[in-house]
Tab-separated table of C-alpha atoms in Angstrom:
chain	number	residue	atom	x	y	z
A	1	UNK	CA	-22.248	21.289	-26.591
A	2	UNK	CA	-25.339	22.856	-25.497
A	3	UNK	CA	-23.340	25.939	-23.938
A	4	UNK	CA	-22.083	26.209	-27.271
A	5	UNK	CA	-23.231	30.093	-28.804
A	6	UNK	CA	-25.900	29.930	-31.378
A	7	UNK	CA	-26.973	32.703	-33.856
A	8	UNK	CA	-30.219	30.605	-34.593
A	9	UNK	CA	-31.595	27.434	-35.895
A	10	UNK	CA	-29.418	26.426	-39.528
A	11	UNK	CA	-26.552	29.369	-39.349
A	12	UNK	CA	-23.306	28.396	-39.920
A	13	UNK	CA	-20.490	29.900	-37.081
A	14	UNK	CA	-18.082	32.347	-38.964
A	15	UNK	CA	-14.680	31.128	-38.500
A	16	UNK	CA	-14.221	33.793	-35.121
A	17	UNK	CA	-16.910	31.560	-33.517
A	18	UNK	CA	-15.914	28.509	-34.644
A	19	UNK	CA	-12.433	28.885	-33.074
A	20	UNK	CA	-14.154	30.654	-29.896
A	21	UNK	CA	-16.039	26.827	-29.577
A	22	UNK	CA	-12.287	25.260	-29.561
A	23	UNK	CA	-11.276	26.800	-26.994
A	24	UNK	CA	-14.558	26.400	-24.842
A	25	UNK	CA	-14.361	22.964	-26.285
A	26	UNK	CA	-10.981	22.658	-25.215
A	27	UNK	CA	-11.262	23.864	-21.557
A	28	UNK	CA	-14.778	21.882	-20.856
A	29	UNK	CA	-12.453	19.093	-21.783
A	30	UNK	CA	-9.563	19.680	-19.534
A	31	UNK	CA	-12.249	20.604	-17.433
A	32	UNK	CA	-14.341	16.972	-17.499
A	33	UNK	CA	-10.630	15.199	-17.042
A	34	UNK	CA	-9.921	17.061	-14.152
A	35	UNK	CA	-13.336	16.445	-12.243
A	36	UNK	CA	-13.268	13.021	-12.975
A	37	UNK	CA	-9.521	12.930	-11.692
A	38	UNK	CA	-11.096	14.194	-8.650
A	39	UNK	CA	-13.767	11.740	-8.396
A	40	UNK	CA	-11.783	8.853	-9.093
A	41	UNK	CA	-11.085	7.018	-5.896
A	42	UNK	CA	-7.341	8.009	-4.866
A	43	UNK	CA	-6.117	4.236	-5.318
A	44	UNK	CA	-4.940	2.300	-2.609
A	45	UNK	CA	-4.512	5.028	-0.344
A	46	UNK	CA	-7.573	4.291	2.207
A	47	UNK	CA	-7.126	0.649	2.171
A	48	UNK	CA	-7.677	-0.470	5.849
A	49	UNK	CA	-3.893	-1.191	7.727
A	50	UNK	CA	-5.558	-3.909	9.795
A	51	UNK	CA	-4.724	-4.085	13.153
A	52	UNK	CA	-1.486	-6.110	13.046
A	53	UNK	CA	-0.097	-4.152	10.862
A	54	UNK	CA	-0.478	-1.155	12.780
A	55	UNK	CA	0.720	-3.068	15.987
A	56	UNK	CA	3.753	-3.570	13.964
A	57	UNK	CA	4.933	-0.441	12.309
A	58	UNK	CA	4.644	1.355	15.780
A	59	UNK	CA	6.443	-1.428	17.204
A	60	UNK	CA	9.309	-0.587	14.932
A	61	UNK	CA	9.032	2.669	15.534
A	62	UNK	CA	9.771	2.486	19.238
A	63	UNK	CA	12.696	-0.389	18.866
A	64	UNK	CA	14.400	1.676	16.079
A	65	UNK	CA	14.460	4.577	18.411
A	66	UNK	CA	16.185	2.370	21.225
A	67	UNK	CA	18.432	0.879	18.799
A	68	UNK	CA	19.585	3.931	17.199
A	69	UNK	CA	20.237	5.494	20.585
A	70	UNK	CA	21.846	2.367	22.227
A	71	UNK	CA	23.911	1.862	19.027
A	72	UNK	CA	25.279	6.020	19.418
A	73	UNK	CA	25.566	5.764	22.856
A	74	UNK	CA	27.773	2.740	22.536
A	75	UNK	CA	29.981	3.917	19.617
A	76	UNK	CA	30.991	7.530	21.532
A	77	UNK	CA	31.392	5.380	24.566
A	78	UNK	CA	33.714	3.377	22.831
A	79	UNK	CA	35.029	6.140	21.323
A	80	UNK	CA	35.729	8.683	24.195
A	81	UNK	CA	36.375	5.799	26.996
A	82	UNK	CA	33.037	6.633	29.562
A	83	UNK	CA	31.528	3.273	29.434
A	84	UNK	CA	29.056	2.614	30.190
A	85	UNK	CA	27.490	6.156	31.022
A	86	UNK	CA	26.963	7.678	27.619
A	87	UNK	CA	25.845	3.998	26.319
A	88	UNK	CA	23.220	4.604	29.267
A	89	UNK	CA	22.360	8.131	28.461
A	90	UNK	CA	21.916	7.543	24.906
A	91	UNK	CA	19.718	4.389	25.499
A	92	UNK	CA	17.155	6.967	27.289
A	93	UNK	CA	17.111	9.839	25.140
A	94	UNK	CA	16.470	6.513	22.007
A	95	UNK	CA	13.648	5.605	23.682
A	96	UNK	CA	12.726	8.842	23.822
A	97	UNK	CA	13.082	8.998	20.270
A	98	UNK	CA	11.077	6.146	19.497
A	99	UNK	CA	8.009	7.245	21.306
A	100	UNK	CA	8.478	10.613	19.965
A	101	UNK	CA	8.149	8.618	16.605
A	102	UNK	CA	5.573	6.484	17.535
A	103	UNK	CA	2.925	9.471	18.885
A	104	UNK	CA	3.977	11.243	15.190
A	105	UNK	CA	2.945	7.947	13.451
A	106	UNK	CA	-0.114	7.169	15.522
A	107	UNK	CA	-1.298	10.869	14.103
A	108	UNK	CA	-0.312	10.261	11.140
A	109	UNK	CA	-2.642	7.185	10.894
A	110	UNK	CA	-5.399	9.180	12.767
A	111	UNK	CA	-5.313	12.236	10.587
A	112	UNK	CA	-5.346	9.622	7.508
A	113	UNK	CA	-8.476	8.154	8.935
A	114	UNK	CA	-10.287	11.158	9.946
A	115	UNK	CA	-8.922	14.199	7.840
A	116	UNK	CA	-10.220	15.299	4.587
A	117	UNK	CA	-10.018	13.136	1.311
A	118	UNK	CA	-7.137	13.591	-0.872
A	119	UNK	CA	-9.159	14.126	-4.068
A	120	UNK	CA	-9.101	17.624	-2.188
A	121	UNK	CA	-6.134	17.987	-1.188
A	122	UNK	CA	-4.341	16.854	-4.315
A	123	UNK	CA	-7.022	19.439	-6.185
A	124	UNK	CA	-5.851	22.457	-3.881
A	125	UNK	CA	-1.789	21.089	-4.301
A	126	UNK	CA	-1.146	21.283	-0.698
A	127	UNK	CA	1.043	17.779	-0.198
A	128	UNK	CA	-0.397	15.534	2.781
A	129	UNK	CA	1.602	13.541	5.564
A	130	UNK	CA	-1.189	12.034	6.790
A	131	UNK	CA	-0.926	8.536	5.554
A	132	UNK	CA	0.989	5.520	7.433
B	1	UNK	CA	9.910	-26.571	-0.008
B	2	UNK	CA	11.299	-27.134	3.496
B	3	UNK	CA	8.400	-29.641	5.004
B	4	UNK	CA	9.421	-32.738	3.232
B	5	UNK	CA	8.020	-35.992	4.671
B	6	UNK	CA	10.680	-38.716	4.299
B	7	UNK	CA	10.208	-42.300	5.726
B	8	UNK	CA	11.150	-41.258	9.012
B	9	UNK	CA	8.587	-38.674	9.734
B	10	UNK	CA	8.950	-35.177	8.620
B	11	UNK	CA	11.805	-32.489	8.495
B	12	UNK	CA	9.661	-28.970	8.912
B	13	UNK	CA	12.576	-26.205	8.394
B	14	UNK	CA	10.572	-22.928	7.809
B	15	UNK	CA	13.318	-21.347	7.611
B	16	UNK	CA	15.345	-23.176	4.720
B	17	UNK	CA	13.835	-20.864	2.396
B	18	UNK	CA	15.817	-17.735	3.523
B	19	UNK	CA	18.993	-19.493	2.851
B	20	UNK	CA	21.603	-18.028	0.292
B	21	UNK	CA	23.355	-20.401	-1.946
B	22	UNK	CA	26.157	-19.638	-4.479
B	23	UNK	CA	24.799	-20.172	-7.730
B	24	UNK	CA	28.384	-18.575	-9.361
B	25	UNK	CA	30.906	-18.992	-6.871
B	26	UNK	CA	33.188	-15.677	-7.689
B	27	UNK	CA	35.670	-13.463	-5.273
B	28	UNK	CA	37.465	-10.865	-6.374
B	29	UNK	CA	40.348	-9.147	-3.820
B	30	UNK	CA	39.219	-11.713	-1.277
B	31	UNK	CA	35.809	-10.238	-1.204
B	32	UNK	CA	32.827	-12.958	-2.318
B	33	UNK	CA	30.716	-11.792	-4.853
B	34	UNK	CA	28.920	-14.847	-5.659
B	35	UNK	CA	26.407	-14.722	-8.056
B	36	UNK	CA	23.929	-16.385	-5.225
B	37	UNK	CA	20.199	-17.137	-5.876
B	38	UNK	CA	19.267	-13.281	-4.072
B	39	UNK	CA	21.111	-12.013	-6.649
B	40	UNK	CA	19.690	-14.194	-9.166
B	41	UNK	CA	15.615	-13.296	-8.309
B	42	UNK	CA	17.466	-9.350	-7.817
B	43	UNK	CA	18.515	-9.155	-11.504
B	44	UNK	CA	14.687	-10.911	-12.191
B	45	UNK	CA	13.032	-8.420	-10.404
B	46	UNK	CA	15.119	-5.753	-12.311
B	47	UNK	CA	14.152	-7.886	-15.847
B	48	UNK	CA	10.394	-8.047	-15.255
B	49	UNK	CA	10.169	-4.650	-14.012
B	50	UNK	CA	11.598	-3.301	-17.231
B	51	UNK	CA	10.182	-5.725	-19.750
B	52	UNK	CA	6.292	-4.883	-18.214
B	53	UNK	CA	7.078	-1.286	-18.580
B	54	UNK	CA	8.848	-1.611	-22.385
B	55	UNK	CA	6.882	-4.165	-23.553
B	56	UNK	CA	3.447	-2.720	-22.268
B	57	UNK	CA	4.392	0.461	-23.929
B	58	UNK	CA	5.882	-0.410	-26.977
B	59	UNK	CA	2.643	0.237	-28.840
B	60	UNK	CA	1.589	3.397	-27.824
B	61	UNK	CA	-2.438	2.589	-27.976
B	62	UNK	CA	-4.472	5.767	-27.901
B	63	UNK	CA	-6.903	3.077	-26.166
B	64	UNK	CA	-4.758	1.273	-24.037
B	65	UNK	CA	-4.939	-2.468	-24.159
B	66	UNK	CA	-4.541	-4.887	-20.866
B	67	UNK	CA	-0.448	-4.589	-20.628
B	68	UNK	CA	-0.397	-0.854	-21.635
B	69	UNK	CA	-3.602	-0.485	-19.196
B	70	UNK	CA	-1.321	-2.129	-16.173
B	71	UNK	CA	1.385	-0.079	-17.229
B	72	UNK	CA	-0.232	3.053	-17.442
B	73	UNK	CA	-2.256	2.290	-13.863
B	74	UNK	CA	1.031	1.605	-12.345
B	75	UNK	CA	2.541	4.903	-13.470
B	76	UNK	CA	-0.372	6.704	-12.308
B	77	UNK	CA	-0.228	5.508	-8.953
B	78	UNK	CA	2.918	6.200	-8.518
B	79	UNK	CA	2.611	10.037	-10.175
B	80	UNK	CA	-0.257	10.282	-7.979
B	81	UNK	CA	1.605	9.115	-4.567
B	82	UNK	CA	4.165	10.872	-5.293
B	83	UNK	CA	2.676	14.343	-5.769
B	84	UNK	CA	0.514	13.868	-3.085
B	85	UNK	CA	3.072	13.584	-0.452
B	86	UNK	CA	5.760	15.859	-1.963
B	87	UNK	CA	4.066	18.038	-3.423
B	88	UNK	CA	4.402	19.022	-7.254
B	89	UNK	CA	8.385	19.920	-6.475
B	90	UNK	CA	9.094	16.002	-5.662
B	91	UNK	CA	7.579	15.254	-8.947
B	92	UNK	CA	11.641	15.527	-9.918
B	93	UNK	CA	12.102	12.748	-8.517
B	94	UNK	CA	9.678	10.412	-9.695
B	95	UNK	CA	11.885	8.341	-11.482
B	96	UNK	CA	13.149	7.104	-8.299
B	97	UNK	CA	10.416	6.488	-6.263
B	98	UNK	CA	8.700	4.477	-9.175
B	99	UNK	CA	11.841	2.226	-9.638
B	100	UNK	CA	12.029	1.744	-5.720
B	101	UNK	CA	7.996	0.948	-5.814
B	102	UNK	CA	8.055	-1.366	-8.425
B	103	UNK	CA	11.291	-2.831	-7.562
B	104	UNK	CA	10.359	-3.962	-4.172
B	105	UNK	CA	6.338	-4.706	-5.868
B	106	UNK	CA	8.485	-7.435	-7.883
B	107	UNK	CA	10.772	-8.478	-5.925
B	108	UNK	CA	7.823	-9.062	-3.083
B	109	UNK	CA	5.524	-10.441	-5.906
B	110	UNK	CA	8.044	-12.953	-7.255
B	111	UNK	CA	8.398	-14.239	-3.506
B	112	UNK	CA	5.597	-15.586	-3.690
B	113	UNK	CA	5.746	-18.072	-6.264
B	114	UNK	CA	6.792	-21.496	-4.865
B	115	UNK	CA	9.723	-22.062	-4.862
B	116	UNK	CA	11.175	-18.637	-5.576
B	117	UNK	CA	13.779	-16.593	-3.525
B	118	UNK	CA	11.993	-13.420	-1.366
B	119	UNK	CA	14.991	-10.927	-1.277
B	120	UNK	CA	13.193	-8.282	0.502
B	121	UNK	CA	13.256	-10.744	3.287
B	122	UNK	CA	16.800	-10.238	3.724
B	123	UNK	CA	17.263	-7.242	5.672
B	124	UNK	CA	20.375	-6.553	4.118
B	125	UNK	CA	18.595	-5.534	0.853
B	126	UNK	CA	15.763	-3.337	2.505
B	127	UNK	CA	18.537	-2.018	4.329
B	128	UNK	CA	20.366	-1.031	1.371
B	129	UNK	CA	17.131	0.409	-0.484
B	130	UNK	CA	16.553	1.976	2.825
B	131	UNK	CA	20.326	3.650	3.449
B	132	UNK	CA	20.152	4.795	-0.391
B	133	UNK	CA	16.661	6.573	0.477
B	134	UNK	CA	17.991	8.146	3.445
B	135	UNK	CA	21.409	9.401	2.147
B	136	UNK	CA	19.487	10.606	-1.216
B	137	UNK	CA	17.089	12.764	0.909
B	138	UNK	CA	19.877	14.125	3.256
B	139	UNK	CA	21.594	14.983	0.615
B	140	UNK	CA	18.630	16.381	-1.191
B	141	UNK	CA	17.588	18.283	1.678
B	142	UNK	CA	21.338	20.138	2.114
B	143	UNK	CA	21.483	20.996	-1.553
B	144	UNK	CA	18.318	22.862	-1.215
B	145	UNK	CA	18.275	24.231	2.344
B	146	UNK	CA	22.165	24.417	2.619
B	147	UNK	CA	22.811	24.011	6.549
B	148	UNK	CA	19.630	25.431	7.283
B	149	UNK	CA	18.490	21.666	6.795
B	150	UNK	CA	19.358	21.356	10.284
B	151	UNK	CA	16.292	23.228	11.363
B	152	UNK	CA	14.491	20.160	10.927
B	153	UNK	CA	15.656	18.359	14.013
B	154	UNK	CA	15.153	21.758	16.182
B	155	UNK	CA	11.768	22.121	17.135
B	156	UNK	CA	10.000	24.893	16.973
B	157	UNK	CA	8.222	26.912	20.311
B	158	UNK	CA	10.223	24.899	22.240
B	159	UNK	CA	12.105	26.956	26.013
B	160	UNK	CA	15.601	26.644	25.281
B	161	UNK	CA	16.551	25.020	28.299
B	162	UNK	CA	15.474	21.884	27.181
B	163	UNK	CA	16.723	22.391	23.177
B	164	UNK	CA	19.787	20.718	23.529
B	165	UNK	CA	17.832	17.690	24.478
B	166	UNK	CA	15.397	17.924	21.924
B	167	UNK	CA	17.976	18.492	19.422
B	168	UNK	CA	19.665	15.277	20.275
B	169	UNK	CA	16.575	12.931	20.881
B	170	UNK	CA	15.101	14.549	17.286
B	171	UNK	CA	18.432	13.827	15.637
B	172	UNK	CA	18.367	10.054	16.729
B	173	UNK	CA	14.583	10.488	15.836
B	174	UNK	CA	16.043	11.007	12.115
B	175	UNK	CA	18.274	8.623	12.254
B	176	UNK	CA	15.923	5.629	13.271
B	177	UNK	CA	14.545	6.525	9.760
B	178	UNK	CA	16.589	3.746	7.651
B	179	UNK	CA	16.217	1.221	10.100
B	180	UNK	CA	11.952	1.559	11.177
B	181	UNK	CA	11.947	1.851	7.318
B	182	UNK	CA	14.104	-1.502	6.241
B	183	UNK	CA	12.872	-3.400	9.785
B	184	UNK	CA	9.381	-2.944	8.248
B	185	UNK	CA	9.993	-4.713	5.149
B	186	UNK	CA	12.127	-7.174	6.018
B	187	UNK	CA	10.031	-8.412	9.015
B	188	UNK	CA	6.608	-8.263	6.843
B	189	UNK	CA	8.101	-10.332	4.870
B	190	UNK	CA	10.079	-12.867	6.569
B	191	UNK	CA	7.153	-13.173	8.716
B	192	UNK	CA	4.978	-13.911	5.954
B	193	UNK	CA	6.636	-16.544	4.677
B	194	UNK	CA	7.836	-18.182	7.549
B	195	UNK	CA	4.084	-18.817	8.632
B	196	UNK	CA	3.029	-19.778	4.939
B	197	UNK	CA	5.868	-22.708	5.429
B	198	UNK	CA	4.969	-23.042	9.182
B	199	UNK	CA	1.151	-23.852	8.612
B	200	UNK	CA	2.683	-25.492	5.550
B	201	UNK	CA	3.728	-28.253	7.398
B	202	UNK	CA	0.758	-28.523	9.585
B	203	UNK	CA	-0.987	-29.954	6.154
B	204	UNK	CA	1.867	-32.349	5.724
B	205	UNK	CA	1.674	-33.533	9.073
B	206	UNK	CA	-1.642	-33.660	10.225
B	207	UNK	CA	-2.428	-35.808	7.057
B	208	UNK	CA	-5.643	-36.435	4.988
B	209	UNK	CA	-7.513	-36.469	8.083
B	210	UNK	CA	-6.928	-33.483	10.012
B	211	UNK	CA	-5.058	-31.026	7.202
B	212	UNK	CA	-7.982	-29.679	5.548
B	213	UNK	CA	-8.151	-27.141	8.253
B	214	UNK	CA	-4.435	-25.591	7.834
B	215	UNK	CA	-5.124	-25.885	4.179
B	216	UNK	CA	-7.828	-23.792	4.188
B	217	UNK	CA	-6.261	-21.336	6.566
B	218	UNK	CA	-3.140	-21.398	3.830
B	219	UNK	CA	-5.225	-20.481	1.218
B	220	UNK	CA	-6.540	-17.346	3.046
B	221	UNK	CA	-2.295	-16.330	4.157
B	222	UNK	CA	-1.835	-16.426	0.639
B	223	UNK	CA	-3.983	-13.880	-0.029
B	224	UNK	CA	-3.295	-12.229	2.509
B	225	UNK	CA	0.394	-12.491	1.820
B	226	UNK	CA	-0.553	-10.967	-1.507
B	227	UNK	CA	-1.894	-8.207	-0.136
B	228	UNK	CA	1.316	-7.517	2.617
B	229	UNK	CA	3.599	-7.665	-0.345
B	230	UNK	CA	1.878	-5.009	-2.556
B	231	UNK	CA	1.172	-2.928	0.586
B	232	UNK	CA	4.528	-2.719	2.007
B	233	UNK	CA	6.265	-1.689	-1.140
B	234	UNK	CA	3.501	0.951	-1.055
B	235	UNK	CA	4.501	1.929	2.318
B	236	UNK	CA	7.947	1.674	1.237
B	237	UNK	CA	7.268	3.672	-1.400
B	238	UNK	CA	5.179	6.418	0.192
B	239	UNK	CA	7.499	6.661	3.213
B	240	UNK	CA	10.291	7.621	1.262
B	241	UNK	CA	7.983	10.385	-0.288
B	242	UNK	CA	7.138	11.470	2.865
B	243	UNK	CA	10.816	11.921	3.593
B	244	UNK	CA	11.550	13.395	0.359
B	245	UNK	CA	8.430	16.535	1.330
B	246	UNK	CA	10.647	17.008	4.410
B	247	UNK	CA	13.632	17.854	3.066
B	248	UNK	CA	11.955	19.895	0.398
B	249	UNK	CA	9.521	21.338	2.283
B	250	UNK	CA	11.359	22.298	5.789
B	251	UNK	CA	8.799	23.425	8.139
């Protein structure tokens, strides 16, 4: 309002002005929704994991990795007639795999702990993969 | 309940309350499809989830009222979530992710009142809601990327001597994906409940006398089982968002 032009104390705006203050109205309004988007605390998303629950999704992590493998491994050996060498093979490169996964989620978690708040990133579009 | 003390002392079965039972015995081409009681607290979940949404916004409030406020918060999250972890593009999709969030929200949520049927403590159902993820972002990710999707299981800067290793441990590396993501769920859950019936019995057991202690340890699981089952379908949830940014977003 107080950004608002003024020709002087008791003038009424000719209709140019008065649809000039709209818009100004308009985009101090989109404005004020968008800053207090920003400021709103991103819901949820920082709530503390806990210890155990960290414990357990990297736990998955690393026994889906040895799973999948072992379960590929066993299927081609199956498949082809090398048991148990690819079986063997395949259990090594899942395990493999599941650490792989498990140092991706452990940086996840860290980045979501230390990195920059996502009122910001949401604000400059840029999508995140910080978080669990 | 499973801890029932009869006259000759007390049957503790934590795990009675994962059992299926036929409510509508039914088979059709030799295959049972039993109405059971998972199916019974699915089709709730489904119910509930669609009469908060209708019902909360059937009058439109231009100053929302508790249901339409729930409603609205709900669908914000989710919008929120969604575009912050694929991007404005995965915004398409947002359908999806909400029903999958506030499926699994309900279906967790509905677990825990007594007496009620968890069904994302079958990991059958994750697995399902986990396999439809998966196959819906694969598929996503070759409709936009074309076979140029498979650049996401060959890293990048790596000597090419060891790429055909990579390839293959970053290609089982994708395909742990349903399981980590189903495995969490299903084990939150199951282990959730089975201690809420474990320390359950303690109370029974240990009497007047001594069960004030597991009582008051109950009360705080419960909360705390509150919390796990919002916060895994939110994992859920986000997870598959995550997913969905890497198929549309190959890096």
């Amino acid at each position: 309002m107080s950004d608002a032009p003024r020709n002087g104390p008791g003038s009424e705006p000719t209709p140019a002005e008065a649809t000039d203050l709209e818009t100004r109205r308009r985009a101090l309004g989109t404005g004020l929704t968008d800053a207090q988007k920003r400021h709103a605390p991103p819901a949820a998303s920082e709530r503390p994991n806990g210890a155990f629950g960290i414990a357990m999704r990297l736990a998955v992590e690393l026994v889906a990795g040895v799973v999948v493998g072992g379960a590929i491994g066993w299927g081609l050996d199956r498949w082809i007639g090398t048991e148990p060498f690819l079986f063997l093979l395949f259990l090594g490169l899942g395990m493999a795999a599941g650490i792989t996964n498990v140092f991706r989620s452990a940086r996840r978690m860290n980045e979501g702990a230390s990195g920059k708040p996502d009122s910001e990133r949401a604000a400059s579009g840029e999508p995140s993969h910080d978080k669990i | 309940m499973a801890a029932e003390s009869g006259e000759g002392g007390i049957v503790l079965d934590p795990m009675h309350q994962f059992q299926i039972q036929r409510i509508l015995p039914l088979e059709i081409g030799g295959v049972d499809v039993s109405f059971t009681n998972a199916s019974l607290f699915m089709v709730l979940a489904v119910v509930f989830v669609s009469l908060f949404t209708m019902a909360s916004m059937g009058r439109r409030a231009l100053v929302p009222g508790r249901m339409q406020s729930m409603a609205e918060l709900s669908y914000e999250f989710v919008a929120n979530m969604v575009r912050e972890n694929a991007g404005t593009e995965g915004m398409k999709y947002f359908p999806f992710i909400f029903s999958l969030f506030m499926f699994i929200l309900f279906a967790n949520m509905l677990g825990m009142i007594p007496y009620a049927f968890t069904v994302t403590s079958h990991i059958i159902v994750t697995f399902a809601l986990a396999l439809a993820v998966f196959i819906g972002v694969t598929v996503i990710g070759f409709m936009k990327h074309g076979l140029g999707y498979f650049r996401l299981i060959v890293p990048h800067g790596a000597p090419v001597v060891l790429l055909p290793l990579l390839v293959v441990i970053e290609l089982i590396s994708y395909l742990t994906r349903p399981i980590s993501l189903s495995v969490r769920l299903f084990a939150n859950m199951l282990a959730g409940h089975t201690m809420l019936k474990v320390f359950g019995g303690f109370v029974v057991m240990m009497g007047v006398f001594g069960g004030w202690l597991p009582l008051v340890a109950m009360v705080a699981f419960t909360g705390l089982e509150f919390l796990v089952a919002f916060l895994q379908a939110y994992v859920f949830a986000i997870l598959a968002c995550i997913y969905l940014n890497d198929a549309l977003h190959l890096h």
